[in-house]
Amino acid sequence: MEGYKKVLLEEVEEFRKAGHKFLKGEINKGDFKKISGGMGSYAQRDGKTFMIRLRTPSGLLSLPHLTFILSYARKYKLERIHLTTRQAIQLHDLEIDDVCDIMKDAIAHDLFTRGGGGNYPRNVALSPMAGVERGEAFDVTPYALLVGDYFLKNATGYHLPRKVKVAFSSGQKDTAGAGINDLGFMADLEKGIPVFRMWIAGGMGQGAALGIPYEKAIDPRDVLYYVEALIRLFVNEGDYENRSKARIRLIPKRMGDKEFLQCYEKYVEEVKDSCKLEEIAPVLADNVKWEEEKHSHILFPQRQKGTYTLLLHPLCGQLGVDEASKIYDFLKEENKEEIRLGLSEDMYIRNLSLERAKELWEIMKDKMMDTKIGQSVSCIGTPTCQIGVQQSQQLCKNIIHQIEEGKKEEGRLPSLS
């Protein structure tokens, strides 16, 4: 890993040079984006400031990493950190040297940006309740981390047509969107044996598609073989000429589902024959029945007796630095409590006693949204994003304001995205 970090650090300095060339007008926006995306950074709309995306692995945000992120925010006088829909954290309005200095410091503390954008595998999505969700077959967290680590270690060697998204869901609720990712795994039991159900070639956006169900149940120990097979298929069958067609979900539309699955099977066999990849044996979940206090859509009883998860959703995913500091101060004395970032610009505080959950909510409630409509999801949009066409965050804020001003019944309204 130390050798890999050295390579990443060298990349940062090359990126720094490219960033200054961009600011001088020696590199245009399109060419700079090709460089910056793979580094987990993009120029903002003004062409002078930059965003950095810190890949908290599958949303597992450790307290040391939260401390580092807060230190960056304070150093560069940022008021907020942005929780993303891919369980990562973004910092905005930075100078190019600030971005590069953060990258280097983060690498030293095992927090990475590499592959956070561009034609690379994205942060592996994970059910935020994985490991504590009632009724789950087994904890899928180790598999999401395994795949994320595999992607990170191979990032510098990838030459993909476009990005790849993988997700792991705890069960049939599909809270990580396994059915709408390039490759999605859902935990299940088959005659009492832990397996993954799998979907391939799903995705949102242009040419949106539900994943194709894979008929065979997958042995959890084989996860990396199926991931690597999809990467190889994408490299060989993806469209490198037309960016608008360069997504995995468009390959079966060209081939046909049956032919696509047959092609994929060949790559699976090839990988299994030629590679020896890391394997993790599943551990059945211990689902204990216990009577919990009545809970709302922000407080969830866990499968572990007497423990709860509290959902904290800042408006538009913009978490104030002061509020993040309060969360850190609250959690720092309890080793068992933890933070997991969600897929809706929110965070889940897990392993709380009921008393601790109520105490934390009292501290945070004035800055968090406790209705479905308040927990709507909005992209960063204009005036920050280069390709943004609407001020989506301002629209979200205006909707909430109008509802509050009109004293409408918020509890009846759904989340928007």
Short mmCIF file of N, CA and C in Angstrom, two decimals, residues 261-387:
data_model
loop_
_atom_site.label_atom_id
_atom_site.label_comp_id
_atom_site.label_asym_id
_atom_site.label_seq_id
_atom_site.Cartn_x
_atom_site.Cartn_y
_atom_site.Cartn_z
N LEU A 261 -25.88 -11.61 -21.43
CA LEU A 261 -25.63 -12.50 -20.28
C LEU A 261 -24.71 -13.65 -20.66
N GLN A 262 -24.84 -14.17 -21.87
CA GLN A 262 -23.94 -15.23 -22.33
C GLN A 262 -22.50 -14.71 -22.42
N CYS A 263 -22.37 -13.49 -22.92
CA CYS A 263 -21.05 -12.85 -23.02
C CYS A 263 -20.46 -12.67 -21.63
N TYR A 264 -21.29 -12.22 -20.70
CA TYR A 264 -20.83 -12.00 -19.32
C TYR A 264 -20.38 -13.31 -18.69
N GLU A 265 -21.13 -14.37 -18.92
CA GLU A 265 -20.77 -15.69 -18.38
C GLU A 265 -19.38 -16.12 -18.84
N LYS A 266 -19.04 -15.83 -20.08
CA LYS A 266 -17.72 -16.18 -20.59
C LYS A 266 -16.62 -15.44 -19.84
N TYR A 267 -16.88 -14.18 -19.52
CA TYR A 267 -15.89 -13.41 -18.77
C TYR A 267 -15.77 -13.92 -17.33
N VAL A 268 -16.88 -14.34 -16.75
CA VAL A 268 -16.83 -14.90 -15.39
C VAL A 268 -15.96 -16.14 -15.39
N GLU A 269 -16.17 -17.03 -16.34
CA GLU A 269 -15.38 -18.26 -16.43
C GLU A 269 -13.90 -17.94 -16.65
N GLU A 270 -13.63 -16.96 -17.51
CA GLU A 270 -12.25 -16.56 -17.79
C GLU A 270 -11.55 -16.06 -16.53
N VAL A 271 -12.26 -15.21 -15.77
CA VAL A 271 -11.66 -14.65 -14.54
C VAL A 271 -11.43 -15.76 -13.52
N LYS A 272 -12.37 -16.65 -13.36
CA LYS A 272 -12.22 -17.73 -12.38
C LYS A 272 -11.07 -18.66 -12.76
N ASP A 273 -10.85 -18.83 -14.05
CA ASP A 273 -9.76 -19.70 -14.51
C ASP A 273 -8.39 -19.04 -14.38
N SER A 274 -8.34 -17.72 -14.51
CA SER A 274 -7.05 -17.04 -14.62
C SER A 274 -6.64 -16.26 -13.36
N CYS A 275 -7.55 -16.06 -12.42
CA CYS A 275 -7.26 -15.20 -11.27
C CYS A 275 -7.50 -15.92 -9.95
N LYS A 276 -6.78 -15.47 -8.95
CA LYS A 276 -7.05 -15.89 -7.58
C LYS A 276 -7.31 -14.62 -6.78
N LEU A 277 -8.59 -14.34 -6.55
CA LEU A 277 -8.98 -13.09 -5.91
C LEU A 277 -9.41 -13.34 -4.46
N GLU A 278 -9.37 -12.27 -3.68
CA GLU A 278 -9.68 -12.39 -2.25
C GLU A 278 -11.13 -12.82 -2.05
N GLU A 279 -11.35 -13.65 -1.05
CA GLU A 279 -12.68 -14.15 -0.74
C GLU A 279 -13.01 -13.91 0.72
N ILE A 280 -14.30 -13.63 1.00
CA ILE A 280 -14.77 -13.45 2.37
C ILE A 280 -15.97 -14.36 2.58
N ALA A 281 -15.92 -15.19 3.60
CA ALA A 281 -17.04 -16.08 3.92
C ALA A 281 -18.11 -15.30 4.67
N PRO A 282 -19.39 -15.49 4.33
CA PRO A 282 -20.46 -14.75 5.01
C PRO A 282 -20.72 -15.31 6.41
N VAL A 283 -21.23 -14.43 7.27
CA VAL A 283 -21.61 -14.82 8.63
C VAL A 283 -23.08 -14.52 8.81
N LEU A 284 -23.88 -15.53 9.10
CA LEU A 284 -25.32 -15.34 9.26
C LEU A 284 -25.61 -14.32 10.35
N ALA A 285 -26.60 -13.47 10.09
CA ALA A 285 -26.99 -12.45 11.06
C ALA A 285 -27.77 -13.09 12.21
N ASP A 286 -27.55 -12.56 13.39
CA ASP A 286 -28.27 -13.00 14.58
C ASP A 286 -29.42 -12.02 14.81
N ASN A 287 -30.59 -12.38 14.30
CA ASN A 287 -31.75 -11.49 14.43
C ASN A 287 -32.51 -11.82 15.71
N VAL A 288 -32.40 -10.93 16.67
CA VAL A 288 -33.04 -11.11 17.98
C VAL A 288 -34.35 -10.32 18.01
N LYS A 289 -35.43 -10.98 18.39
CA LYS A 289 -36.71 -10.28 18.51
C LYS A 289 -36.77 -9.58 19.87
N TRP A 290 -37.08 -8.28 19.81
CA TRP A 290 -37.23 -7.53 21.07
C TRP A 290 -38.22 -6.40 20.85
N GLU A 291 -38.88 -6.01 21.92
CA GLU A 291 -39.90 -4.96 21.84
C GLU A 291 -39.24 -3.60 21.95
N GLU A 292 -39.39 -2.80 20.89
CA GLU A 292 -38.79 -1.47 20.90
C GLU A 292 -39.86 -0.41 21.13
N GLU A 293 -39.41 0.75 21.55
CA GLU A 293 -40.32 1.87 21.68
C GLU A 293 -40.77 2.29 20.29
N LYS A 294 -42.02 2.79 20.21
CA LYS A 294 -42.53 3.24 18.93
C LYS A 294 -41.56 4.24 18.32
N HIS A 295 -41.26 4.07 17.05
CA HIS A 295 -40.25 4.90 16.42
C HIS A 295 -40.81 5.60 15.19
N SER A 296 -40.10 6.60 14.71
CA SER A 296 -40.53 7.37 13.55
C SER A 296 -39.61 7.07 12.37
N HIS A 297 -39.73 7.86 11.31
CA HIS A 297 -38.88 7.63 10.14
C HIS A 297 -37.50 8.24 10.30
N ILE A 298 -37.17 8.72 11.50
CA ILE A 298 -35.80 9.16 11.76
C ILE A 298 -35.13 8.32 12.84
N LEU A 299 -35.86 7.41 13.44
CA LEU A 299 -35.29 6.56 14.50
C LEU A 299 -35.64 5.10 14.21
N PHE A 300 -34.61 4.27 14.04
CA PHE A 300 -34.83 2.88 13.63
C PHE A 300 -34.26 1.92 14.68
N PRO A 301 -35.07 0.95 15.13
CA PRO A 301 -34.53 -0.08 16.01
C PRO A 301 -33.62 -1.02 15.22
N GLN A 302 -32.50 -1.37 15.78
CA GLN A 302 -31.57 -2.28 15.11
C GLN A 302 -31.89 -3.72 15.48
N ARG A 303 -31.24 -4.65 14.80
CA ARG A 303 -31.45 -6.06 15.14
C ARG A 303 -30.75 -6.42 16.45
N GLN A 304 -29.77 -5.62 16.85
CA GLN A 304 -29.10 -5.82 18.13
C GLN A 304 -29.99 -5.25 19.25
N LYS A 305 -30.32 -6.05 20.21
CA LYS A 305 -31.29 -5.68 21.24
C LYS A 305 -30.89 -4.38 21.96
N GLY A 306 -31.86 -3.48 22.07
CA GLY A 306 -31.67 -2.25 22.84
C GLY A 306 -30.93 -1.15 22.11
N THR A 307 -30.66 -1.31 20.82
CA THR A 307 -29.89 -0.30 20.10
C THR A 307 -30.71 0.30 18.96
N TYR A 308 -30.39 1.56 18.64
CA TYR A 308 -31.13 2.31 17.63
C TYR A 308 -30.17 3.05 16.71
N THR A 309 -30.71 3.39 15.52
CA THR A 309 -30.01 4.27 14.58
C THR A 309 -30.84 5.54 14.40
N LEU A 310 -30.17 6.68 14.48
CA LEU A 310 -30.82 7.97 14.29
C LEU A 310 -30.41 8.54 12.94
N LEU A 311 -31.40 8.93 12.14
CA LEU A 311 -31.16 9.52 10.83
C LEU A 311 -31.06 11.04 10.96
N LEU A 312 -29.96 11.61 10.48
CA LEU A 312 -29.78 13.06 10.49
C LEU A 312 -29.68 13.53 9.04
N HIS A 313 -30.62 14.38 8.66
CA HIS A 313 -30.66 14.88 7.28
C HIS A 313 -30.62 16.41 7.29
N PRO A 314 -29.46 16.99 6.98
CA PRO A 314 -29.41 18.45 6.84
C PRO A 314 -30.07 18.87 5.54
N LEU A 315 -30.68 20.02 5.49
CA LEU A 315 -31.37 20.49 4.31
C LEU A 315 -30.42 20.50 3.11
N CYS A 316 -30.84 19.84 2.03
CA CYS A 316 -30.08 19.75 0.78
C CYS A 316 -28.72 19.07 0.96
N GLY A 317 -28.55 18.32 2.02
CA GLY A 317 -27.28 17.62 2.24
C GLY A 317 -26.14 18.52 2.64
N GLN A 318 -26.44 19.77 2.98
CA GLN A 318 -25.40 20.73 3.35
C GLN A 318 -25.27 20.74 4.88
N LEU A 319 -24.24 20.06 5.36
CA LEU A 319 -24.03 19.92 6.80
C LEU A 319 -23.10 21.02 7.29
N GLY A 320 -23.63 21.86 8.17
CA GLY A 320 -22.82 22.94 8.71
C GLY A 320 -21.62 22.41 9.47
N VAL A 321 -20.51 23.11 9.39
CA VAL A 321 -19.30 22.69 10.10
C VAL A 321 -19.55 22.67 11.60
N ASP A 322 -20.31 23.63 12.10
CA ASP A 322 -20.63 23.66 13.54
C ASP A 322 -21.44 22.44 13.93
N GLU A 323 -22.40 22.04 13.09
CA GLU A 323 -23.23 20.87 13.40
C GLU A 323 -22.40 19.59 13.33
N ALA A 324 -21.53 19.49 12.34
CA ALA A 324 -20.66 18.33 12.25
C ALA A 324 -19.76 18.22 13.47
N SER A 325 -19.31 19.36 13.97
CA SER A 325 -18.46 19.37 15.16
C SER A 325 -19.24 18.89 16.39
N LYS A 326 -20.51 19.25 16.46
CA LYS A 326 -21.35 18.79 17.58
C LYS A 326 -21.53 17.28 17.53
N ILE A 327 -21.71 16.74 16.33
CA ILE A 327 -21.83 15.29 16.18
C ILE A 327 -20.56 14.60 16.64
N TYR A 328 -19.42 15.14 16.21
CA TYR A 328 -18.15 14.56 16.63
C TYR A 328 -18.00 14.60 18.15
N ASP A 329 -18.28 15.74 18.74
CA ASP A 329 -18.14 15.89 20.20
C ASP A 329 -19.05 14.91 20.94
N PHE A 330 -20.23 14.68 20.39
CA PHE A 330 -21.18 13.77 21.04
C PHE A 330 -20.69 12.32 20.98
N LEU A 331 -20.08 11.92 19.86
CA LEU A 331 -19.72 10.52 19.64
C LEU A 331 -18.33 10.15 20.14
N LYS A 332 -17.48 11.10 20.37
CA LYS A 332 -16.06 10.79 20.57
C LYS A 332 -15.77 9.97 21.83
N GLU A 333 -16.68 9.95 22.80
CA GLU A 333 -16.43 9.21 24.03
C GLU A 333 -16.98 7.80 24.00
N GLU A 334 -17.77 7.47 22.94
CA GLU A 334 -18.40 6.15 22.87
C GLU A 334 -17.84 5.36 21.69
N ASN A 335 -17.05 4.35 21.95
CA ASN A 335 -16.38 3.61 20.87
C ASN A 335 -17.34 2.81 19.99
N LYS A 336 -18.46 2.37 20.54
CA LYS A 336 -19.35 1.49 19.77
C LYS A 336 -20.25 2.26 18.80
N GLU A 337 -20.48 3.54 19.03
CA GLU A 337 -21.34 4.33 18.15
C GLU A 337 -20.58 4.73 16.89
N GLU A 338 -21.29 4.83 15.78
CA GLU A 338 -20.60 5.08 14.52
C GLU A 338 -21.46 5.86 13.55
N ILE A 339 -20.80 6.41 12.53
CA ILE A 339 -21.49 7.17 11.49
C ILE A 339 -21.42 6.40 10.17
N ARG A 340 -22.55 6.30 9.50
CA ARG A 340 -22.57 5.82 8.13
C ARG A 340 -23.33 6.85 7.28
N LEU A 341 -22.74 7.25 6.19
CA LEU A 341 -23.41 8.17 5.29
C LEU A 341 -24.43 7.41 4.45
N GLY A 342 -25.58 8.05 4.21
CA GLY A 342 -26.63 7.43 3.43
C GLY A 342 -26.54 7.80 1.96
N LEU A 343 -27.55 7.39 1.20
CA LEU A 343 -27.59 7.64 -0.24
C LEU A 343 -28.54 8.78 -0.59
N SER A 344 -28.99 9.51 0.41
CA SER A 344 -29.91 10.63 0.20
C SER A 344 -29.40 11.90 0.86
N GLU A 345 -28.09 12.09 0.82
CA GLU A 345 -27.46 13.29 1.40
C GLU A 345 -27.71 13.37 2.91
N ASP A 346 -27.54 12.25 3.58
CA ASP A 346 -27.82 12.20 5.01
C ASP A 346 -26.81 11.31 5.72
N MET A 347 -26.94 11.20 7.03
CA MET A 347 -26.06 10.31 7.79
C MET A 347 -26.86 9.56 8.84
N TYR A 348 -26.40 8.33 9.09
CA TYR A 348 -27.03 7.44 10.06
C TYR A 348 -26.08 7.28 11.24
N ILE A 349 -26.55 7.66 12.42
CA ILE A 349 -25.76 7.49 13.64
C ILE A 349 -26.23 6.19 14.30
N ARG A 350 -25.36 5.20 14.34
CA ARG A 350 -25.76 3.84 14.70
C ARG A 350 -25.27 3.43 16.08
N ASN A 351 -25.91 2.36 16.59
CA ASN A 351 -25.54 1.73 17.86
C ASN A 351 -25.79 2.63 19.06
N LEU A 352 -26.83 3.43 18.97
CA LEU A 352 -27.20 4.31 20.08
C LEU A 352 -28.19 3.62 21.00
N SER A 353 -28.10 3.90 22.28
CA SER A 353 -29.20 3.54 23.18
C SER A 353 -30.34 4.50 22.90
N LEU A 354 -31.54 4.17 23.34
CA LEU A 354 -32.67 5.06 23.11
C LEU A 354 -32.43 6.42 23.77
N GLU A 355 -31.85 6.40 24.95
CA GLU A 355 -31.58 7.66 25.66
C GLU A 355 -30.57 8.51 24.91
N ARG A 356 -29.52 7.88 24.39
CA ARG A 356 -28.50 8.61 23.64
C ARG A 356 -29.08 9.16 22.33
N ALA A 357 -29.95 8.38 21.69
CA ALA A 357 -30.57 8.84 20.45
C ALA A 357 -31.41 10.08 20.70
N LYS A 358 -32.19 10.07 21.77
CA LYS A 358 -33.02 11.23 22.10
C LYS A 358 -32.15 12.44 22.47
N GLU A 359 -31.06 12.18 23.15
CA GLU A 359 -30.16 13.26 23.53
C GLU A 359 -29.52 13.91 22.30
N LEU A 360 -29.08 13.08 21.36
CA LEU A 360 -28.46 13.62 20.15
C LEU A 360 -29.49 14.40 19.32
N TRP A 361 -30.71 13.89 19.24
CA TRP A 361 -31.72 14.61 18.48
C TRP A 361 -32.02 15.98 19.10
N GLU A 362 -32.03 16.07 20.38
CA GLU A 362 -32.24 17.37 21.03
C GLU A 362 -31.15 18.36 20.65
N ILE A 363 -29.94 17.85 20.51
CA ILE A 363 -28.81 18.71 20.14
C ILE A 363 -28.93 19.17 18.68
N MET A 364 -29.42 18.27 17.80
CA MET A 364 -29.35 18.50 16.37
C MET A 364 -30.67 18.93 15.72
N LYS A 365 -31.79 18.82 16.41
CA LYS A 365 -33.09 18.93 15.75
C LYS A 365 -33.34 20.26 15.06
N ASP A 366 -32.77 21.33 15.56
CA ASP A 366 -33.01 22.64 14.95
C ASP A 366 -32.35 22.79 13.58
N LYS A 367 -31.38 21.91 13.28
CA LYS A 367 -30.65 22.00 12.01
C LYS A 367 -30.90 20.80 11.10
N MET A 368 -31.80 19.91 11.50
CA MET A 368 -32.06 18.71 10.71
C MET A 368 -33.53 18.65 10.29
N MET A 369 -33.77 17.95 9.19
CA MET A 369 -35.11 17.84 8.64
C MET A 369 -35.76 16.55 9.15
N ASP A 370 -36.97 16.68 9.70
CA ASP A 370 -37.62 15.50 10.29
C ASP A 370 -38.90 15.10 9.56
N THR A 371 -39.10 15.62 8.34
CA THR A 371 -40.23 15.19 7.52
C THR A 371 -39.70 14.67 6.19
N LYS A 372 -40.52 13.88 5.51
CA LYS A 372 -40.10 13.33 4.22
C LYS A 372 -39.83 14.43 3.20
N ILE A 373 -40.70 15.42 3.14
CA ILE A 373 -40.48 16.50 2.17
C ILE A 373 -39.22 17.28 2.52
N GLY A 374 -38.93 17.43 3.81
CA GLY A 374 -37.72 18.11 4.23
C GLY A 374 -36.46 17.33 3.89
N GLN A 375 -36.63 16.02 3.72
CA GLN A 375 -35.49 15.15 3.39
C GLN A 375 -35.35 14.92 1.89
N SER A 376 -35.89 15.83 1.10
CA SER A 376 -35.75 15.74 -0.35
C SER A 376 -34.29 15.84 -0.76
N VAL A 377 -33.98 15.28 -1.93
CA VAL A 377 -32.61 15.23 -2.42
C VAL A 377 -32.45 16.20 -3.59
N SER A 378 -31.40 17.00 -3.55
CA SER A 378 -31.16 17.93 -4.65
C SER A 378 -29.67 17.99 -4.97
N CYS A 379 -29.34 17.98 -6.25
CA CYS A 379 -27.94 18.06 -6.65
C CYS A 379 -27.43 19.48 -6.42
N ILE A 380 -26.12 19.65 -6.50
CA ILE A 380 -25.52 20.95 -6.18
C ILE A 380 -25.95 22.02 -7.17
N GLY A 381 -26.14 21.65 -8.46
CA GLY A 381 -26.70 22.55 -9.46
C GLY A 381 -25.92 23.83 -9.67
N THR A 382 -26.58 24.79 -10.33
CA THR A 382 -25.97 26.11 -10.51
C THR A 382 -26.10 26.86 -9.18
N PRO A 383 -25.22 27.81 -8.90
CA PRO A 383 -24.16 28.33 -9.75
C PRO A 383 -22.81 27.61 -9.60
N THR A 384 -22.80 26.42 -8.99
CA THR A 384 -21.54 25.73 -8.71
C THR A 384 -21.11 24.79 -9.82
N CYS A 385 -22.01 23.90 -10.24
CA CYS A 385 -21.67 22.84 -11.19
C CYS A 385 -21.54 23.39 -12.61
N GLN A 386 -20.48 22.96 -13.31
CA GLN A 386 -20.27 23.42 -14.68
C GLN A 386 -21.40 23.02 -15.62
N ILE A 387 -21.97 21.84 -15.41
CA ILE A 387 -23.01 21.38 -16.32
C ILE A 387 -24.41 21.56 -15.74
#
